[in-house]
Amino acid sequence: MADTVASPQVHGPVGQHDVDYLHDGSLLSWLTTVDHKKLGVMYLWSILFMFFLGGIFALLVRLELFAPGKTIMDAETYNKVFTLHGAIMVFLFIIPSIPAALGNFALPIMLGAKDVAFPRLNLLSFWIYATGAMIAVVAMVTGGVDTGWTFYTPYSTTTDGSVALMTFAAFVLGFSSILTGVNFIATVHKLRAPGMGWFKMPLFIWGIYSTAIIQVLATPVLAITLLLLIMERTFGVGVFDPKLGGDPVLFQHFFWFYSHPAVYIMILPGMAIISEIVPAMSQKTFFGYKATAFSSVAIAIVSFVVWGHHMFTSGQSQLAGAIFSFLTFLVGIPSAIKVFNWITTMYKGSISLQAPMLYALMFLILFGIGGLTGIFLGAMSVDIHLHDTYFVVAHFHYVMMGSTVIAFFGGLHYWWPKMFGRMYNETAARIAAILVFIGFNTTFLPQFLLGSRGMPRRYYNYLPEFQFLHQVSTVGSWILGLGFLIMAGYLFASLRKKFDAPPNPWHARTLEWQIPSPPITHNFHEVPVVKSDPYDYYRPFEPSVKGHH
Amino acid sequence: MSSETHVVEHGAEPAFRQHHFVDAEQQFSTSKIGMWLFLATEILMFGGLFVGYGLMQGVYPEAWVAGHHHLDRIMGAINTVFLLCSSFTMVMAVHASSTNQKSKTILNLLFTLAFAAGFLVIKYFEYSHKFHDGLLPGRYFAYHGGGPPQQAMFFGFYFVMTGLHGFHVVVGMALITWITIRASRGEFSSAYYTPVDLVGLYWHLVDLIWIYLFPLLYLVS
Amino acid sequence: MNSLRDWMMPMQASEHAAKIDNLYLFIFWLTLAFFILIAYLTVAFAWKYRRKKEGVLTVNLQHNLALELVWSIIPLILVIGIFFWGFNDYAAASVAPNDALEIHVTGKKWNWSFEYPDGTRSIRSLHVPVNKPIRLIMTSEDVLHAFFIPSMRVKQDVIPGRYVDLNFTPTVAGRHQVFCAEYCGRDHSGMMADLFVDTPAKYAEWLEKGDEELYKMKPAELGKMVWEMKGCNSCHTIDGTKGEGPSFKGIFGKTEKFRDGSTIVVDENYIRESILNPQAKVVAGFEPVMPTFQGLLREIEIKGVIAYIKELK
C-alpha cells in the first residue's frame, strides 16, 4: 500500500459550507450531526459533566474520611459513593475523554481529512455512549452499586443493588469505545492527506492510533466478561461462583485482561497530547520522533500481557506472578524513553509558559512520580505489603489523574481556541493550573505514606493513627476542587465573547493550525498537500494548506 | 492501490460516494478495513467465551461429557450443513452483484436467507426440547435424569454461546434482507457493491463461529 | 536511615520484614534520584529556555544514539535487577518450613476466626508463639477477603472454596494489627483482628485457658457453640428426635434408666460424668459408642454445656 492514499483533487461543491462549523445548521441538527468536530464537542460536554459528577463523589469520599467513623454518611452509602466515583471516572470520563472528545475533533484535521472514515458510525458511537451513560444513571438511582468499579466476584454476584444494570451500562459503553477505535484505525490508514506518510503524522495521531488498537482488541473481552457476570446474576450459571463449582479468580483474569490494557487506553492518549504540546510550545523539533511513535505501539502490545500484576496476592502460581512482574518492568521502559524525549525536546527551545505548557510541565513531574512509584508495585515482595493499600490508590491517581487528566486539560487549553474560536483568560488559567497542581499533590502525596504504613483501601473507617494524613489529603481535595471551579469559570466566560482566537495562537505547525478558528464544516477548502514534518521548527514555516492565508 | 486506478473516477460523481472520501476506491478499501476490524472484535469476544468454556471443561470433564449427551448431534450437523450452504450462496451473491447480475444476486441472497431461517427453526426445536427436559442454565437447571451437578454450568455456557451466536444470525438475516431490498432496487453494480461484500464478510464470520461451536459443544470428548 | 524507614513503614516484626524494607528503601532512593533528575531538568529547561523573543528558529536536534541508548539501557538493567531482587524475596517468603505451626483461618463477613492444632478456637484474635514459623491455612465462607498484617509484611487473598497459605515468623512479642485488605462489603473496614505474639509460655497458658471470648460469653451460648463445634450435634439432637445418643431436649431433671437397670435423675454431676467418662452409665436403648472428652474440653466449656442442656426444655 502506498503511503499516499488520497489524490489532491477536491470533489463536492466548494463554498457551500463556508461558515464555521459551530454555526452550520440549527441547534437541533447537532443531535444527528455526522461532523466529527460537532461530535467531539458533544462528547466534550458529556464527559465534562461526568467529570463533574465523579468529582462530586470524590469530594464526598474525602469529606467522609476527614475523621474516623461516621462523618457525613454511613458505611453502605460510602461504599456506593466510592464505587460510583470509580465507575464514572473510568468508564464515563477517562476512557472516552481524550480519544472521543479531543481525538474526534483534532484527529481528522491533523491528518488533512474532511472527516473520520465512518461518520455515521461515529454518530452511532456517541449515542451508544449516551445510552450507556443513561443506563448507568438509572442504575445509580435504582439501588446503586457497592461492588467497587472492579466488580469482583463472588461479592458482585451476591450483593444487592443494581449491579446487573451497572454492568450492562459498562457493557454498552464498551461498544462505543470499540466503534470509536475501529473508526480511528480506518481513518489513520486510509484518510491521510497526500504527502502525509506514516512518519509525517503528528505524534498525537500515533498515540491515538495505538490506543485504538487496544480499544478494538481488549474491549470485546471485557464485553464477554461483563456478559458472563450478568448471566451469573440472573441465571446463577456459576462460572465465577465457588459455591457452584466456579472460580472467582477466573473473573479477575478476565477482568484485568481488559482492564490493564484499559490503563493504557487512558494513559497513551495523555502521552499523545504531551507529545503535541511540548514541541509546539517549545518551538522545537521533536527529539526521538520514531522512538516515541514506536514506544506507543510497543506499550499497546506489551500491555496485553501484564494483567497478572494486579493479582500477586490472589493465589495465582508463582511462575505466572514472576512472568507478569518481569513484563511489567519491561513496559516501563518505553514510558521512560518518552519522558526523556519530552525533556530533551525542551532543551534549547523557545519555551512559552502559557497554560497548555504549564499542564505539560505538570504532567512531566506527576507522571514521573506515578511511573516511578509503579516500580515499588512491580517488585513482587514489596507489592505483597503495598497491594490494596492507599499506596496503590495514590499511584494510580498520579497516573490516571495526575497524568491523563492533566494532559486532557492541557489538550483542552491547547485546542480550546481552535474548537470554540475564543481565547480564555490566560492569568486565570495560570492561577487555576497552579492550584490544581498544589491541590493534587496535597491530596495524593500523603496517601503514599498512608499506604506504606499499612492503611488498606476502600475503608470507611480507619484507625486514629491514620487521621492526620487523611485530613491533609481531604484539605488537598478542596484546593483541587477550587482550581477546577476557577477553570470552569474562565472557560465558560470565554464562550460569551465573540470569536477572537487567531488561527494559530501557539505558532504550531500541524495542519489544524493552518485553518481558521473555529474551522469550517469541511475543515479544508482544498485537500492539503503535506510537504514538511509536523515539527520542523528549525526552518521557516511552509504551509501545507492553501486558501486560508 | 496505485494512483492510476482512481484517475478514471475523476469527473464522474457517483451518488454513493460520501463527501469525505476522495474516490470510490478509497471508500471501498476503507469500509473493508473497518469491517475486518469489527470482525476481529467479534472473534475476540467469542474467543473469551471459548477460553472460559475450555477452562471449565478442564475442571469438570465428566459434567461436560454428560451435558453434551443431551445435545442432538444430528440436528447440530444439519445446522452446520445449512450454514455452510448459506455461506456458499452468499459467496455467489457477492460474485453476482460484482458482475452486474441483479436477479442472480437476489436469488442467492434469498437462498441464504432460507438457509439461515432453517438454521433458526432447527435451533428452535433444540431449545424447546431442552426447555421441556429442564436442561436450563444455572439455578433454573431442573433435569431429573441425574449426572454431575455442573451440567447446570455446561448448559449455562451452551445457552450463552448458542444464544449469542443465534443473535448474530438474526442480525445477519436483517442485514441480508436489507441488501436484498437494495439489490432489487438496482443499487448495486460492479462499480459499487460494498454493502453486499461487507454483509458477506459478516455472514462468513457467523458461519465460522458455528464451525467452532459445533464440535466444542456437540462433540465433547 | 532507620528513622526514615520507621517513618514510612510499620514496625518490623517478622523475619522477612527487613528484606522487604531493604528493597523498598533501595527503590525509594533510586526513584527519588530519578525523580529529582526529571523534575530538575523539566523546571530548569522550562526556565532557562523560556521564550524571550517571538518567531525565532531553534536548533534541529532529532537524534543522539549514544544518549538514547544510555537512557534505555540503564533503566532496563536497573529494573531487571529489581525484578530478581523482588522475586527472590517473594519466593523465599512463600515457602513454609516443615516445623511450622499450622493454624486454620476462616474469613466470613465480617469476622476472622481461627482454629489451632489442638482444636482451640478464637474469633478476632490470633495468638501465636514468638520466633516460631507460622503457617496460616486460610479460606473464606462467602466472598473474597484478604489477610493483611502490616507489621509482618504479609498479605494474601482469602478465596471461598479454596485453601491458601500465608507464612511468617513473628519476631516481636506484643499486639499487632490485622486488616482485611480485599473489599468485602459494608463492614470491610471493621473486619480486623488482633495478632498476639506471645512468649511460648504465655502461648501455652493461653491455649490451656482458652480465648478470653469464652469468658465473656453467656454459659448457655458457649455450651451451644461447644455442642456445634465439638461434634456433640452429630449424635445428640436438641429437638427430641433420637440419634446415636439421647436427645438433649428436656433431659435435665428427667429420670434415666440405664442398661444395667439402675436409674438416676439427670443433674449437673451426671452430665459432667457422661462427658468425661461416658461408658460409666449408658442409657438403655443406646450403644456405648461415645468417646471421652477428658482433656478436650475446658472446665468452662463443660459448665457451658450443662447450662445449655438446662435451657433445652
JSON list of C-alpha atoms in Angstrom, two decimals, chain A residues 242-318:
[
{"chain": "A", "resi": 242, "resn": "PRO", "atom": "CA", "xyz": [-17.20, -21.23, 44.13]},
{"chain": "A", "resi": 243, "resn": "LYS", "atom": "CA", "xyz": [-20.44, -22.46, 45.71]},
{"chain": "A", "resi": 244, "resn": "LEU", "atom": "CA", "xyz": [-21.49, -23.77, 42.30]},
{"chain": "A", "resi": 245, "resn": "GLY", "atom": "CA", "xyz": [-18.04, -25.04, 41.41]},
{"chain": "A", "resi": 246, "resn": "GLY", "atom": "CA", "xyz": [-16.83, -21.91, 39.63]},
{"chain": "A", "resi": 247, "resn": "ASP", "atom": "CA", "xyz": [-13.61, -19.97, 40.06]},
{"chain": "A", "resi": 248, "resn": "PRO", "atom": "CA", "xyz": [-13.72, -16.37, 41.36]},
{"chain": "A", "resi": 249, "resn": "VAL", "atom": "CA", "xyz": [-10.10, -15.81, 40.36]},
{"chain": "A", "resi": 250, "resn": "LEU", "atom": "CA", "xyz": [-11.03, -16.54, 36.73]},
{"chain": "A", "resi": 251, "resn": "PHE", "atom": "CA", "xyz": [-13.13, -13.40, 36.79]},
{"chain": "A", "resi": 252, "resn": "GLN", "atom": "CA", "xyz": [-10.08, -11.42, 37.87]},
{"chain": "A", "resi": 253, "resn": "HIS", "atom": "CA", "xyz": [-8.06, -12.84, 34.98]},
{"chain": "A", "resi": 254, "resn": "PHE", "atom": "CA", "xyz": [-10.78, -11.94, 32.51]},
{"chain": "A", "resi": 255, "resn": "PHE", "atom": "CA", "xyz": [-11.34, -8.55, 34.06]},
{"chain": "A", "resi": 256, "resn": "TRP", "atom": "CA", "xyz": [-7.70, -7.50, 34.13]},
{"chain": "A", "resi": 257, "resn": "PHE", "atom": "CA", "xyz": [-7.07, -8.89, 30.66]},
{"chain": "A", "resi": 258, "resn": "TYR", "atom": "CA", "xyz": [-9.17, -5.93, 29.58]},
{"chain": "A", "resi": 259, "resn": "SER", "atom": "CA", "xyz": [-8.66, -3.52, 32.40]},
{"chain": "A", "resi": 260, "resn": "HIS", "atom": "CA", "xyz": [-4.91, -3.46, 32.39]},
{"chain": "A", "resi": 261, "resn": "PRO", "atom": "CA", "xyz": [-4.76, -2.56, 28.69]},
{"chain": "A", "resi": 262, "resn": "ALA", "atom": "CA", "xyz": [-7.51, -0.11, 29.60]},
{"chain": "A", "resi": 263, "resn": "VAL", "atom": "CA", "xyz": [-4.99, 1.65, 31.81]},
{"chain": "A", "resi": 264, "resn": "TYR", "atom": "CA", "xyz": [-3.08, 2.29, 28.60]},
{"chain": "A", "resi": 265, "resn": "ILE", "atom": "CA", "xyz": [-6.28, 3.29, 26.82]},
{"chain": "A", "resi": 266, "resn": "MET", "atom": "CA", "xyz": [-6.21, 6.01, 29.44]},
{"chain": "A", "resi": 267, "resn": "ILE", "atom": "CA", "xyz": [-2.53, 6.96, 29.56]},
{"chain": "A", "resi": 268, "resn": "LEU", "atom": "CA", "xyz": [-1.45, 6.66, 25.90]},
{"chain": "A", "resi": 269, "resn": "PRO", "atom": "CA", "xyz": [-3.73, 9.49, 24.71]},
{"chain": "A", "resi": 270, "resn": "GLY", "atom": "CA", "xyz": [-2.38, 11.60, 27.57]},
{"chain": "A", "resi": 271, "resn": "MET", "atom": "CA", "xyz": [1.15, 10.97, 26.36]},
{"chain": "A", "resi": 272, "resn": "ALA", "atom": "CA", "xyz": [-0.04, 11.73, 22.85]},
{"chain": "A", "resi": 273, "resn": "ILE", "atom": "CA", "xyz": [-1.20, 15.19, 23.88]},
{"chain": "A", "resi": 274, "resn": "ILE", "atom": "CA", "xyz": [2.05, 15.95, 25.68]},
{"chain": "A", "resi": 275, "resn": "SER", "atom": "CA", "xyz": [3.93, 14.93, 22.52]},
{"chain": "A", "resi": 276, "resn": "GLU", "atom": "CA", "xyz": [1.94, 17.63, 20.72]},
{"chain": "A", "resi": 277, "resn": "ILE", "atom": "CA", "xyz": [2.13, 20.41, 23.29]},
{"chain": "A", "resi": 278, "resn": "VAL", "atom": "CA", "xyz": [5.83, 20.14, 24.15]},
{"chain": "A", "resi": 279, "resn": "PRO", "atom": "CA", "xyz": [7.27, 20.70, 20.62]},
{"chain": "A", "resi": 280, "resn": "ALA", "atom": "CA", "xyz": [4.66, 23.33, 19.73]},
{"chain": "A", "resi": 281, "resn": "MET", "atom": "CA", "xyz": [5.10, 25.41, 22.87]},
{"chain": "A", "resi": 282, "resn": "SER", "atom": "CA", "xyz": [8.89, 24.94, 22.78]},
{"chain": "A", "resi": 283, "resn": "GLN", "atom": "CA", "xyz": [9.08, 25.70, 19.04]},
{"chain": "A", "resi": 284, "resn": "LYS", "atom": "CA", "xyz": [11.44, 22.78, 18.79]},
{"chain": "A", "resi": 285, "resn": "THR", "atom": "CA", "xyz": [11.87, 19.72, 16.58]},
{"chain": "A", "resi": 286, "resn": "PHE", "atom": "CA", "xyz": [10.69, 16.62, 18.41]},
{"chain": "A", "resi": 287, "resn": "PHE", "atom": "CA", "xyz": [13.62, 14.70, 19.80]},
{"chain": "A", "resi": 288, "resn": "GLY", "atom": "CA", "xyz": [13.33, 10.98, 19.06]},
{"chain": "A", "resi": 289, "resn": "TYR", "atom": "CA", "xyz": [10.17, 11.06, 16.94]},
{"chain": "A", "resi": 290, "resn": "LYS", "atom": "CA", "xyz": [10.39, 7.44, 15.84]},
{"chain": "A", "resi": 291, "resn": "ALA", "atom": "CA", "xyz": [11.33, 6.17, 19.29]},
{"chain": "A", "resi": 292, "resn": "THR", "atom": "CA", "xyz": [8.25, 7.90, 20.70]},
{"chain": "A", "resi": 293, "resn": "ALA", "atom": "CA", "xyz": [5.99, 6.64, 17.91]},
{"chain": "A", "resi": 294, "resn": "PHE", "atom": "CA", "xyz": [7.20, 3.05, 18.24]},
{"chain": "A", "resi": 295, "resn": "SER", "atom": "CA", "xyz": [7.13, 3.15, 22.02]},
{"chain": "A", "resi": 296, "resn": "SER", "atom": "CA", "xyz": [3.39, 3.91, 21.82]},
{"chain": "A", "resi": 297, "resn": "VAL", "atom": "CA", "xyz": [2.84, 0.82, 19.72]},
{"chain": "A", "resi": 298, "resn": "ALA", "atom": "CA", "xyz": [5.18, -1.22, 21.95]},
{"chain": "A", "resi": 299, "resn": "ILE", "atom": "CA", "xyz": [3.26, -0.17, 25.05]},
{"chain": "A", "resi": 300, "resn": "ALA", "atom": "CA", "xyz": [0.00, -1.10, 23.31]},
{"chain": "A", "resi": 301, "resn": "ILE", "atom": "CA", "xyz": [1.28, -4.61, 22.58]},
{"chain": "A", "resi": 302, "resn": "VAL", "atom": "CA", "xyz": [3.03, -5.36, 25.88]},
{"chain": "A", "resi": 303, "resn": "SER", "atom": "CA", "xyz": [0.04, -4.01, 27.80]},
{"chain": "A", "resi": 304, "resn": "PHE", "atom": "CA", "xyz": [-1.84, -7.19, 26.87]},
{"chain": "A", "resi": 305, "resn": "VAL", "atom": "CA", "xyz": [0.47, -9.47, 28.81]},
{"chain": "A", "resi": 306, "resn": "VAL", "atom": "CA", "xyz": [0.89, -7.74, 32.16]},
{"chain": "A", "resi": 307, "resn": "TRP", "atom": "CA", "xyz": [-2.60, -8.13, 33.61]},
{"chain": "A", "resi": 308, "resn": "GLY", "atom": "CA", "xyz": [-1.50, -10.60, 36.30]},
{"chain": "A", "resi": 309, "resn": "HIS", "atom": "CA", "xyz": [0.39, -7.92, 38.21]},
{"chain": "A", "resi": 310, "resn": "HIS", "atom": "CA", "xyz": [-2.92, -6.92, 39.75]},
{"chain": "A", "resi": 311, "resn": "MET", "atom": "CA", "xyz": [-3.10, -10.37, 41.27]},
{"chain": "A", "resi": 312, "resn": "PHE", "atom": "CA", "xyz": [0.20, -11.06, 43.09]},
{"chain": "A", "resi": 313, "resn": "THR", "atom": "CA", "xyz": [-1.74, -11.81, 46.27]},
{"chain": "A", "resi": 314, "resn": "SER", "atom": "CA", "xyz": [-4.64, -13.62, 44.62]},
{"chain": "A", "resi": 315, "resn": "GLY", "atom": "CA", "xyz": [-3.14, -17.07, 44.79]},
{"chain": "A", "resi": 316, "resn": "GLN", "atom": "CA", "xyz": [-2.05, -17.36, 41.16]},
{"chain": "A", "resi": 317, "resn": "SER", "atom": "CA", "xyz": [1.02, -19.53, 40.56]},
{"chain": "A", "resi": 318, "resn": "GLN", "atom": "CA", "xyz": [4.45, -18.21, 41.44]}
]
